[in-house]
XYZ file of C-alpha atoms in Angstrom:
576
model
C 0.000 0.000 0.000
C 0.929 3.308 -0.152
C 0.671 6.393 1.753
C -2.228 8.911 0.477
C -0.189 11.863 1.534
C 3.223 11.443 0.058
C 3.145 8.404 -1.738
C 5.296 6.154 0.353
C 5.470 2.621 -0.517
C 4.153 0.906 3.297
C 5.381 -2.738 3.173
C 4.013 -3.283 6.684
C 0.054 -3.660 6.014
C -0.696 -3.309 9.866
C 0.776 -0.181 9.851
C -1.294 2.626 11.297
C 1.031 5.494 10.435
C 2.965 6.180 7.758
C 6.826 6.031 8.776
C 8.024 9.024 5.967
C 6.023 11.946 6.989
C 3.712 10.321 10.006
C 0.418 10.806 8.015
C -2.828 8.388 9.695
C -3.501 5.766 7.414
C -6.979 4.244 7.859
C -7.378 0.538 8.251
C -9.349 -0.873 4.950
C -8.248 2.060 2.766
C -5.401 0.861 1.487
C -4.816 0.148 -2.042
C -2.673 -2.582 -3.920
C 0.516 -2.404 -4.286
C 0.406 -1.136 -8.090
C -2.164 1.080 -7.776
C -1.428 4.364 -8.239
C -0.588 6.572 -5.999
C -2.878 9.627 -4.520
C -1.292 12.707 -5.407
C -0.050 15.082 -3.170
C -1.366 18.670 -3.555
C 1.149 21.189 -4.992
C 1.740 22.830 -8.073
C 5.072 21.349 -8.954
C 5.156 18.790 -11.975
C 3.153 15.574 -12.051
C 3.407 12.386 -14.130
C 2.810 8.405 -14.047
C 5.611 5.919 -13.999
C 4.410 3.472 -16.654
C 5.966 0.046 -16.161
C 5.535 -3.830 -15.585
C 7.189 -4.520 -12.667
C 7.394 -8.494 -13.183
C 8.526 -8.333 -16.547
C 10.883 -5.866 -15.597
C 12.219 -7.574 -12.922
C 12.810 -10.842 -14.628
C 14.653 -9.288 -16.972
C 16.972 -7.373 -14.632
C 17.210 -10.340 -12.403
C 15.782 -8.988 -9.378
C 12.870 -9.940 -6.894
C 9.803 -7.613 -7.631
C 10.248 -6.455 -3.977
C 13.493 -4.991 -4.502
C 12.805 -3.400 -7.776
C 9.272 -1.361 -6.365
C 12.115 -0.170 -3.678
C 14.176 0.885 -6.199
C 11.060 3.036 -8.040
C 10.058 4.233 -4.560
C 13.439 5.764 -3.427
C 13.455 7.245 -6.670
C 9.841 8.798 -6.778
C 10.559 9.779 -3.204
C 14.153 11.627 -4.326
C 11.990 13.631 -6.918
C 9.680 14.998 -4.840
C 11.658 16.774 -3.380
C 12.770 18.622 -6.567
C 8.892 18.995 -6.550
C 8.527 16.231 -9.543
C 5.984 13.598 -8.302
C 5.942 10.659 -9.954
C 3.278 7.813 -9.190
C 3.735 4.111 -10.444
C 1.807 2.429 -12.661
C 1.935 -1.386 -12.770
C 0.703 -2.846 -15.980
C 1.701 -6.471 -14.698
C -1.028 -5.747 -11.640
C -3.630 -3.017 -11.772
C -6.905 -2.497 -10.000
C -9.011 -0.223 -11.912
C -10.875 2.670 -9.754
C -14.293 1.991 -11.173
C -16.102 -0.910 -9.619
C -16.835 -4.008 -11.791
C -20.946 -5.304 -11.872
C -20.655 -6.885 -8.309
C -18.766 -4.187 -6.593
C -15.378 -5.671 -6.898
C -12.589 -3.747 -8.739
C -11.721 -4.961 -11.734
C -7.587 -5.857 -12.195
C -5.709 -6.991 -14.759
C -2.287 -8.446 -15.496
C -1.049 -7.106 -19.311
C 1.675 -8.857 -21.331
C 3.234 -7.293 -24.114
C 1.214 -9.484 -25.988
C -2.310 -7.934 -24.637
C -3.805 -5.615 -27.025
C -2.409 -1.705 -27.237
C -5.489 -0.651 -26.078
C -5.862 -2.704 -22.435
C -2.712 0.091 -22.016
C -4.145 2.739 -23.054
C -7.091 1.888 -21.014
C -5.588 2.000 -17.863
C -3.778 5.148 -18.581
C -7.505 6.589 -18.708
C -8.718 5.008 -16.057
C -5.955 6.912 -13.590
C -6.901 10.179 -15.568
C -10.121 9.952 -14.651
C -9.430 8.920 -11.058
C -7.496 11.605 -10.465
C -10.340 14.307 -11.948
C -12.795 12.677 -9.718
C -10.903 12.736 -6.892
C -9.934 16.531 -7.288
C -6.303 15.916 -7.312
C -3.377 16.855 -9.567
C -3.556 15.705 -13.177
C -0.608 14.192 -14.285
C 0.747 15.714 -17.557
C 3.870 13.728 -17.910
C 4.252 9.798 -18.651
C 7.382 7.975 -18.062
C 7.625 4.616 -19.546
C 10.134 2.294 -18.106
C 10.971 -0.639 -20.253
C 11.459 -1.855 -23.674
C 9.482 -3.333 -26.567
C 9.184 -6.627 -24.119
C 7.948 -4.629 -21.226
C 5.625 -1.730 -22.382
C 4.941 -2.415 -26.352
C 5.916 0.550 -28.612
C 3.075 1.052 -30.943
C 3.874 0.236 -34.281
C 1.574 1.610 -37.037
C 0.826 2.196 -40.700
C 3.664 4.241 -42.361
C 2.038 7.272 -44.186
C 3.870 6.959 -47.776
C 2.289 3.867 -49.362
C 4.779 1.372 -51.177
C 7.715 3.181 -49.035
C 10.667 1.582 -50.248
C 12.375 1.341 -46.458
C 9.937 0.968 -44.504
C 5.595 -0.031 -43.852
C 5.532 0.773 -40.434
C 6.582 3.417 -37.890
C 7.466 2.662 -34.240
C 6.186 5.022 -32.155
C 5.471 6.267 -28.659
C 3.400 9.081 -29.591
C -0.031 6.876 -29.787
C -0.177 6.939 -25.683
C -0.249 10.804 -25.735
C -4.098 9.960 -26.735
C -4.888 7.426 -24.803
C -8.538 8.371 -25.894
C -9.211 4.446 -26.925
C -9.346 1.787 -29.977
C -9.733 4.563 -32.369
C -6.845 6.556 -31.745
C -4.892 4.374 -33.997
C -7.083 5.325 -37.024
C -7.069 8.629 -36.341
C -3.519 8.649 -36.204
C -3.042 7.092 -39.707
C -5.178 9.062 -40.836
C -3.378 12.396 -39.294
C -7.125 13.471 -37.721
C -5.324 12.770 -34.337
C -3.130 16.125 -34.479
C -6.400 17.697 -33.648
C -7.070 16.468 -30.730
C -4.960 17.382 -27.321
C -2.662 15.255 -25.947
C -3.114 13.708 -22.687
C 0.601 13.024 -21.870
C 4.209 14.543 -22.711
C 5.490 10.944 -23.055
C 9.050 9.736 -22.903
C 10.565 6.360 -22.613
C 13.602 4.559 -21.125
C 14.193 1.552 -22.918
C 16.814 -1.671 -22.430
C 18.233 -3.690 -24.935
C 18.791 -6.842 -24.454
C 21.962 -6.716 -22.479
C 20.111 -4.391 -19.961
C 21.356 -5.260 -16.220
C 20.071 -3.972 -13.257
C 23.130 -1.471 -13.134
C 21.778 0.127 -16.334
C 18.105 1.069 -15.089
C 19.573 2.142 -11.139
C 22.511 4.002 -12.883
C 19.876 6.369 -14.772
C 17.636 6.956 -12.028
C 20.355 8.106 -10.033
C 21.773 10.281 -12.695
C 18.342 11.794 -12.956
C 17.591 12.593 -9.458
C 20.794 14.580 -9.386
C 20.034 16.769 -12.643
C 16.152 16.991 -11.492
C 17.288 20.520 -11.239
C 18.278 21.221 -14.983
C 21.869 19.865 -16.746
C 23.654 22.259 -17.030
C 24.601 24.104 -20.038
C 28.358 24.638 -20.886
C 29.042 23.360 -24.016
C 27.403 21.630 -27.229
C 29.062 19.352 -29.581
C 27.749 19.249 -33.292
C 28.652 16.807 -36.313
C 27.123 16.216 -39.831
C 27.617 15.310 -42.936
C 29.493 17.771 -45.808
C 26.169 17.766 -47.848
C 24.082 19.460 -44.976
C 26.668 21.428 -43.674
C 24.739 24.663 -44.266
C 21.464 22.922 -43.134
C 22.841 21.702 -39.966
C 24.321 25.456 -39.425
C 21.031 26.591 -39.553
C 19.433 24.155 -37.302
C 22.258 24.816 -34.408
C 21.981 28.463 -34.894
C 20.703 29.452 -31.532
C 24.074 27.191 -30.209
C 26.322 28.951 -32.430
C 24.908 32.350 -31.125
C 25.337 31.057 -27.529
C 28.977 30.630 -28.421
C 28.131 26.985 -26.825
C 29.770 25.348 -29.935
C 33.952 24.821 -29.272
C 36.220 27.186 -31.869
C 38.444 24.551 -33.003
C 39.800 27.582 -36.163
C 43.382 26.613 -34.622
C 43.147 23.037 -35.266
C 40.662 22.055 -38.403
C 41.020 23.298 -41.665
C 38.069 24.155 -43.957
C 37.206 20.969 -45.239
C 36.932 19.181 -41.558
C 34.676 22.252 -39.860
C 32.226 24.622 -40.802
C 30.428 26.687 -38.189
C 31.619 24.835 -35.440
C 30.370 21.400 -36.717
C 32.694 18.628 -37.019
C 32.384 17.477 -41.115
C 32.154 13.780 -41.414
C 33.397 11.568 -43.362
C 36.310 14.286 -43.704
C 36.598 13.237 -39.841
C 35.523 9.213 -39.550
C 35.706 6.587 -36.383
C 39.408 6.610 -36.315
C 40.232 9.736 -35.603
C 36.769 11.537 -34.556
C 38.160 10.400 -30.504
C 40.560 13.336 -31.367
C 37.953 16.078 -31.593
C 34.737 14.700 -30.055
C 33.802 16.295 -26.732
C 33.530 14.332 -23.778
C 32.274 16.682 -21.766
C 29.649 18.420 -23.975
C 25.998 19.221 -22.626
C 23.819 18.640 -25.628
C 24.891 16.602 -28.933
C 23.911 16.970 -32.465
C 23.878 14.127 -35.678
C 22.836 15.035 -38.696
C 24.244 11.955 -40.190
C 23.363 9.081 -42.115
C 22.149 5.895 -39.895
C 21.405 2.508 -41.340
C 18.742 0.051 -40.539
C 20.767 -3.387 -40.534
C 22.365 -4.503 -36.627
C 25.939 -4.209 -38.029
C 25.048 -0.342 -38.885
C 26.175 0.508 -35.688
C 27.060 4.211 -35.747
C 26.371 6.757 -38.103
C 27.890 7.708 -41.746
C 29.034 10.536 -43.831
C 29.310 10.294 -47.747
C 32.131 12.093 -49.426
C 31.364 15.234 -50.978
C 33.242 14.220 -54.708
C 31.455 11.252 -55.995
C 35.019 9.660 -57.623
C 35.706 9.029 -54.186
C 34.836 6.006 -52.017
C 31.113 7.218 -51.390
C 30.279 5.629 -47.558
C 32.120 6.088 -44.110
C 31.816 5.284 -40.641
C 32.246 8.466 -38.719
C 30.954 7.495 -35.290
C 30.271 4.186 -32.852
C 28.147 3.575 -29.899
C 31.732 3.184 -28.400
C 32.309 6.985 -28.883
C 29.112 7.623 -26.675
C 30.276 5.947 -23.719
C 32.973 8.323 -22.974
C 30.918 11.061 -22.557
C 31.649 11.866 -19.024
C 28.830 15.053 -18.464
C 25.055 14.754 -18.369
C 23.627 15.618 -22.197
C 20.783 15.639 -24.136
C 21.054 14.572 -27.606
C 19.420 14.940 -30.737
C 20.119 13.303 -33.835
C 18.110 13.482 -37.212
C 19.814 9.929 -38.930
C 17.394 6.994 -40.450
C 17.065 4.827 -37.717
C 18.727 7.047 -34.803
C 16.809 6.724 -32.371
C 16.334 2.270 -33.355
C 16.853 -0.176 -30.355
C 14.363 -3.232 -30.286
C 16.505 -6.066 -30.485
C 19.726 -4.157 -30.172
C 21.816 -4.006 -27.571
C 23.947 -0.912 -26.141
C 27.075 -2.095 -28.652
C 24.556 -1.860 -31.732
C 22.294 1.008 -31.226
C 23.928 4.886 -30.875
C 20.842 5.412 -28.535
C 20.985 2.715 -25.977
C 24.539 3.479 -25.381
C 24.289 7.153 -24.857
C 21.023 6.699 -22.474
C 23.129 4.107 -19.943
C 26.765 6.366 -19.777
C 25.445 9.853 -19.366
C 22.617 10.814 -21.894
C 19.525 11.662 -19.761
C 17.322 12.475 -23.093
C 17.749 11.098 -26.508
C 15.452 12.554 -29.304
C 15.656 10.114 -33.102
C 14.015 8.390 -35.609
C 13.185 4.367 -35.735
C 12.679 5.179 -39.690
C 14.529 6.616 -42.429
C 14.509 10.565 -41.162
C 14.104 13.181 -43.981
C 15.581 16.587 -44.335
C 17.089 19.177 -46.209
C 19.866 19.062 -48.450
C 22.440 22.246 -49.163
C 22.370 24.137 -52.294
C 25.029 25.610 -53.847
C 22.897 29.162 -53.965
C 22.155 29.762 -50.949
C 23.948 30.775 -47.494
C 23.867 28.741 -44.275
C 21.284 31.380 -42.422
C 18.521 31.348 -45.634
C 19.343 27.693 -46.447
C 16.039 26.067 -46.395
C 14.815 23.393 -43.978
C 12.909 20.550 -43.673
C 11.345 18.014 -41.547
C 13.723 16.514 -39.451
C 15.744 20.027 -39.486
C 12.874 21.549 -37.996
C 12.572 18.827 -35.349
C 15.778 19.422 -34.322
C 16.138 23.080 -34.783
C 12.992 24.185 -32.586
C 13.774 21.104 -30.099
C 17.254 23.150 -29.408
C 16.378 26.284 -29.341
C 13.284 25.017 -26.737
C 15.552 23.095 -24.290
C 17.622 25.935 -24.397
C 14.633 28.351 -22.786
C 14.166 26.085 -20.368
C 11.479 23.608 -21.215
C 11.391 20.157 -20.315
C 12.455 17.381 -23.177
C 8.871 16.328 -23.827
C 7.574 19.840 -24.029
C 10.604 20.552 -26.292
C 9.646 17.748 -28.503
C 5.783 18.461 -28.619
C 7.328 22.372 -29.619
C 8.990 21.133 -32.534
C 6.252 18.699 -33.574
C 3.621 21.239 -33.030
C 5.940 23.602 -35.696
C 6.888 21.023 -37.957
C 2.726 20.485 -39.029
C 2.039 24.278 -38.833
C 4.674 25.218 -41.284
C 3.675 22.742 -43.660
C 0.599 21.963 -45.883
C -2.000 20.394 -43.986
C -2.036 16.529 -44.587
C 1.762 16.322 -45.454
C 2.785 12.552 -45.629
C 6.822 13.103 -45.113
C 5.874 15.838 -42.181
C 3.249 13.090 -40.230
C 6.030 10.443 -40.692
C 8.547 12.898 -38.953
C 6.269 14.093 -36.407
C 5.343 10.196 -35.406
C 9.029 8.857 -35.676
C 10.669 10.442 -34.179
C 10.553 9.953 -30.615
C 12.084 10.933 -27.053
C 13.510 8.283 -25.151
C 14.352 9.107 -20.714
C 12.535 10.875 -18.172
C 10.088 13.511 -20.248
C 10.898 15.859 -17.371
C 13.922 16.624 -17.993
C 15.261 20.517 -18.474
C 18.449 22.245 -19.652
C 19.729 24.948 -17.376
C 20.831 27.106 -19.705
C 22.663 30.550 -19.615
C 19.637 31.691 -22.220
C 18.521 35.212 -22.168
C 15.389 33.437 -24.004
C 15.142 31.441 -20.880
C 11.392 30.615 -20.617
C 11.106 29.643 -16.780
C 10.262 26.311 -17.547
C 6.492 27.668 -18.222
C 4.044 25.162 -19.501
C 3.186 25.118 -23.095
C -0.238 23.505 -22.415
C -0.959 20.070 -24.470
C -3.244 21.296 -27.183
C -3.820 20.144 -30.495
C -0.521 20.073 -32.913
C -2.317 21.028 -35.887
C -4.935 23.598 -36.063
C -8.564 22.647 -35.408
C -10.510 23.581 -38.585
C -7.485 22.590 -40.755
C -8.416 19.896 -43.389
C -5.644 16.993 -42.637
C -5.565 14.626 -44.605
C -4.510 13.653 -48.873
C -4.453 10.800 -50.963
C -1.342 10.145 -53.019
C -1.720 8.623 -56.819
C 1.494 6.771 -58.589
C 1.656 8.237 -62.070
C 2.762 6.479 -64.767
C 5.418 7.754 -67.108
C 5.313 6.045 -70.514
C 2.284 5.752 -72.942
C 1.085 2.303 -73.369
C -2.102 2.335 -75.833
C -4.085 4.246 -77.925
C -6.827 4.291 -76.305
C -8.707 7.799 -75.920
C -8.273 7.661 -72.203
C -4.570 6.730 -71.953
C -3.956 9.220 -74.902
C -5.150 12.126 -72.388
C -2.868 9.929 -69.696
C 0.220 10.332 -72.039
C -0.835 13.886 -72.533
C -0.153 14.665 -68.423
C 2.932 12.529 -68.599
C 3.812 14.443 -71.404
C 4.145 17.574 -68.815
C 5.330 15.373 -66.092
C 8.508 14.595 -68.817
C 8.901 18.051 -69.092
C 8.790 18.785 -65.682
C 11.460 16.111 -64.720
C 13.364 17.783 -67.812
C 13.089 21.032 -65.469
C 13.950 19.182 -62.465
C 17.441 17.839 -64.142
C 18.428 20.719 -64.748
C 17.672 22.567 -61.018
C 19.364 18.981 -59.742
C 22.507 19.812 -61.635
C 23.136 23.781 -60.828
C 22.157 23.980 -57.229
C 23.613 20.140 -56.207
C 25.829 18.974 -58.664
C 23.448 15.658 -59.713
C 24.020 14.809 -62.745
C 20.674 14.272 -64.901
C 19.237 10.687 -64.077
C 15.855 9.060 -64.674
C 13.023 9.545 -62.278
C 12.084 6.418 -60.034
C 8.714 7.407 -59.078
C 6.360 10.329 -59.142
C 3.372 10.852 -57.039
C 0.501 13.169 -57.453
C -0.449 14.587 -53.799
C -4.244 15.472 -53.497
C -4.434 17.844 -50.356
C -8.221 17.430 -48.708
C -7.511 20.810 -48.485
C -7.585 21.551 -52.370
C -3.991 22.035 -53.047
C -1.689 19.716 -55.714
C 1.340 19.057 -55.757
C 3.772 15.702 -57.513
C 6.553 14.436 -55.992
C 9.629 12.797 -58.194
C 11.545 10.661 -56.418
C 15.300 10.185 -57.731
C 17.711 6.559 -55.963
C 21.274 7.633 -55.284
C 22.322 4.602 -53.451
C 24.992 3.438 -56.093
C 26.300 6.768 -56.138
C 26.917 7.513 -52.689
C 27.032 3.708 -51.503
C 24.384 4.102 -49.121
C 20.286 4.207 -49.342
C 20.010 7.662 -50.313
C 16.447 9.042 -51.889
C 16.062 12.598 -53.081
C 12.643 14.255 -53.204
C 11.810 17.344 -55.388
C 8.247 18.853 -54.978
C 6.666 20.610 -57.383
C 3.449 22.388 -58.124
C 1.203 20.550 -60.673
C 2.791 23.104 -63.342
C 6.267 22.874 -62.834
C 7.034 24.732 -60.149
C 9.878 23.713 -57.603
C 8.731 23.923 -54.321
C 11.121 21.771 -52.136
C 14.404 18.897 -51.948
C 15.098 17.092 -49.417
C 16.832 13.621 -48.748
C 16.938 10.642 -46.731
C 19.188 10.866 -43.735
């Protein structure tokens, strides 16, 4: 049972006082072991520990015991930074609302029970706590992997997607609404609707230990306060280099970045950001900061276990196209607390990794105390040779990253940070955009959702609340279908003569498209792979031509060009 004033986890159920803070506890009052906690009144930050304490502790090798002592030092260490935390046990719940006889209903989950028994008892302590007048918790902490608390995996948003179908992600349980979340989230219709939770994750691989899950909690309670802010640490491939400027701006202008003018040359640094593969595994121990507060990737990341790190591609394409330019072993000599962000395919991957084989794991259990990345192939901008690194356009994952920065750097919390960027990434783009829904829902934050940055800012919000409303706007019309056209003439037939008539300006169009390729990226003309005509449900048009690079640059690289239906270029951007 626990305590109803401050939570305390009372083994002795004969007790008639609780031994933390002396509070009366009535005889028949108290509740299981894994039920929620009552919150204690204040207006400091709240939040649910989401967990299943016997399939956690099997796989840490401990008795259950022992581990809920190990979640109830640590909920009892954050109070007093004024960060309650209650635990939710998925393995053993007792619902609040009474079953037909009276009795309360409880129920022991697997991670093969369906997504929305979880999502139903995340609900169920909502509601308790409105009708019980206490604190609503705004903040969920999952603790636990893929084999603990499922990740939702659902549909991917580009049909036929030649990486991936699917899209891990962590963002369903914000809307823990019920069954048909999920379709509203394929659909993009759930942006509307607020979120119940800033929702973060600590995950294990499957060399996790015991030493791995105490070693963060620790770490955590002793940066409840904010990590703080000295230095930053930023590398990316050649390609983006002006991108990635742009995104790190506010870090630059912070003079957080290290001026290493005495010891790179042009070619190895730009702005402060290390250039990879000019810099690669072997030598990147000589300039990588062990001591840096936040990290930045904007790197390549692959999907396969044996693509460990990340990868740069060399700027001239005579030369060897593919390097490794950083390891998971490169992560676990970072010797400060950090946040990291990193916009790679697959950055943020871990099920059935362990911390040698995923960049993410290994950061998390040395020193990282928030990890933002992708489980999918990430898309962004690519640098053109016309413009300058502060009006070089952005995209997606660039604006992920660049509004996640600049909002841990005012002072929000990771999760709020994350919801920031999100919230941006859908407002600055048409409503209903495929690639911006897939960035928005893969990319997710992994460690305590509380944590802050305490930053020398002068932007320095306070840590004020951003309030979990909708991401999109309400009367926005989400949503678009997406046609494959074809680009050859195959009859003679009145209808596919007016077909070959569009593909007719479609051939010009990719005619147009060469060209623009060529001048502002140095691609030489090449066929087009696919195009797609995008059919807004708000009324706007616009085709996508998709161009494969992969035997060029020796890695699974994409290009994008959007275009208006008459030839306009609107947008590149490329696989990460």
């Amino acid at each position: 049972m626990f305590c109803p004033e401050c939570g305390n986890h009372i083994k002795d159920q004969n007790i008639h006082f609780c031994p933390e803070c002396g509070t009366k506890i009535e005889q028949g009052s108290h509740t299981g072991k894994n039920t929620p906690t009552p919150q204690s009144e204040g207006t400091g930050t709240h939040g649910l520990i989401f967990t299943n304490v016997g399939l956690l502790a099997e796989k840490m090798e401990i008795d259950e015991q022992d581990l809920m002592s190990v979640f109830d030092e640590f909920i009892k260490q954050k109070r007093k930074y004024d960060i309650s935390y209650k635990l939710v046990d998925a393995g053993n719940y007792s619902y609040q609302k009474s079953g037909f006889w009276g009795n309360n209903k409880t129920v022991c989950l697997t991670p093969d029970s369906p997504l929305w028994d979880y999502m139903d008892i995340l609900m169920d302590v909502h509601n308790g706590e409105k009708k019980a007048g206490s604190e609503i918790s705004q903040y969920l902490f999952i603790i636990g992997g893929n084999d603990t608390i499922p990740m939702p995996c659902t549909r991917h948003y580009i049909p036929d997607d030649g990486n991936d179908d699917s899209i891990d992600t962590d963002i369903l349980y914000a809307y823990p609404y019920g069954k048909e979340m999920l379709t509203l989230l394929e659909n993009q219709e759930v942006f509307k609707y607020d979120q119940l939770f800033f929702v973060g994750r600590l995950p294990f691989g499957t060399d996790a230990s015991l030493e791995d899950l105490c070693g963060y909690l620790e770490r955590d309670i002793n940066y409840s306060n904010g990590i703080p802010m000295s230095e930053a640490y930023g590398q990316c491939d050649p390609h983006w280099k002006k991108v990635s400027s742009r995104v790190t701006n506010d870090l630059l202008k912070g003079n957080y970045l290290r001026n290493l003018d005495r010891y790179l040359s042009a070619d190895h640094y730009y702005n402060r950001l290390i250039l990879s593969p000019m810099v690669v595994e072997e030598n990147v121990s000589q300039v990588f900061h062990t001591n840096a507060s936040l990290y930045y990737f904007n790197l390549h990341g692959g999907e396969g276990r044996e693509a460990r790190g990340y990868f740069g591609v060399m700027l001239h394409q005579e030369e060897d196209g593919c390097w490794p330019v950083i390891e998971p072993e490169h992560m676990t000599t970072c010797e400060t607390p950090n946040i990291t962000i990193s916009e790679a395919c697959y950055g943020g991957r871990f099920i059935g990794l362990d911390k040698h084989h995923s960049m993410m794991l290994a950061s998390l259990f040395t020193n990282t105390l928030a990890f933002v990345g992708s489980s999918r192939v990430a898309w962004g901008a690519v640098d053109s040779s016309s413009s300058s690194a502060s009006d070089c356009p952005v995209s997606y994952a660039d604006i992920i990253a660049n509004y996640f920065i600049s909002a841990i750097l005012q002072g929000y919390s990771a999760a709020e940070a994350l919801f920031i960027a999100r919230r941006a990434l859908l407002q600055g783009t048409t409503p209903g955009d495929p690639h911006a829904a897939l960035t928005v829902v893969e990319f997710n934050l992994f460690g305590d959702p509380t944590t802050t940055m305490d930053s020398r800012s002068e932007l320095k919000s306070g840590r004020k609340p951003t309030g979990k409303n909708a991401l999109a706007t309400q009367d926005a019309k989400i949503g678009c279908s997406i046609e494959k056209i074809e680009t050859t003439n195959r009859g003679n037939s009145i209808l596919e003569q007016v077909r070959g008539a569009v593909n007719a300006n479609i051939q010009l169009i990719h005619v147009i498209i060469g060209q623009f390729l060529y001048a502002n990226y140095g691609i030489k003309p090449r066929p087009v792979d696919e195009i797609f005509k995008i059919k807004y449900n708000n009324g706007q048009e616009e085709l996508k031509f998709n161009y494969d690079l992969t035997s060029e640059r020796k890695i699974p690289t994409r290009f994008v060009v959007t275009t208006s239906t008459d030839g306009k270029i609107k947008s590149v951007y490329t696989t990460r």
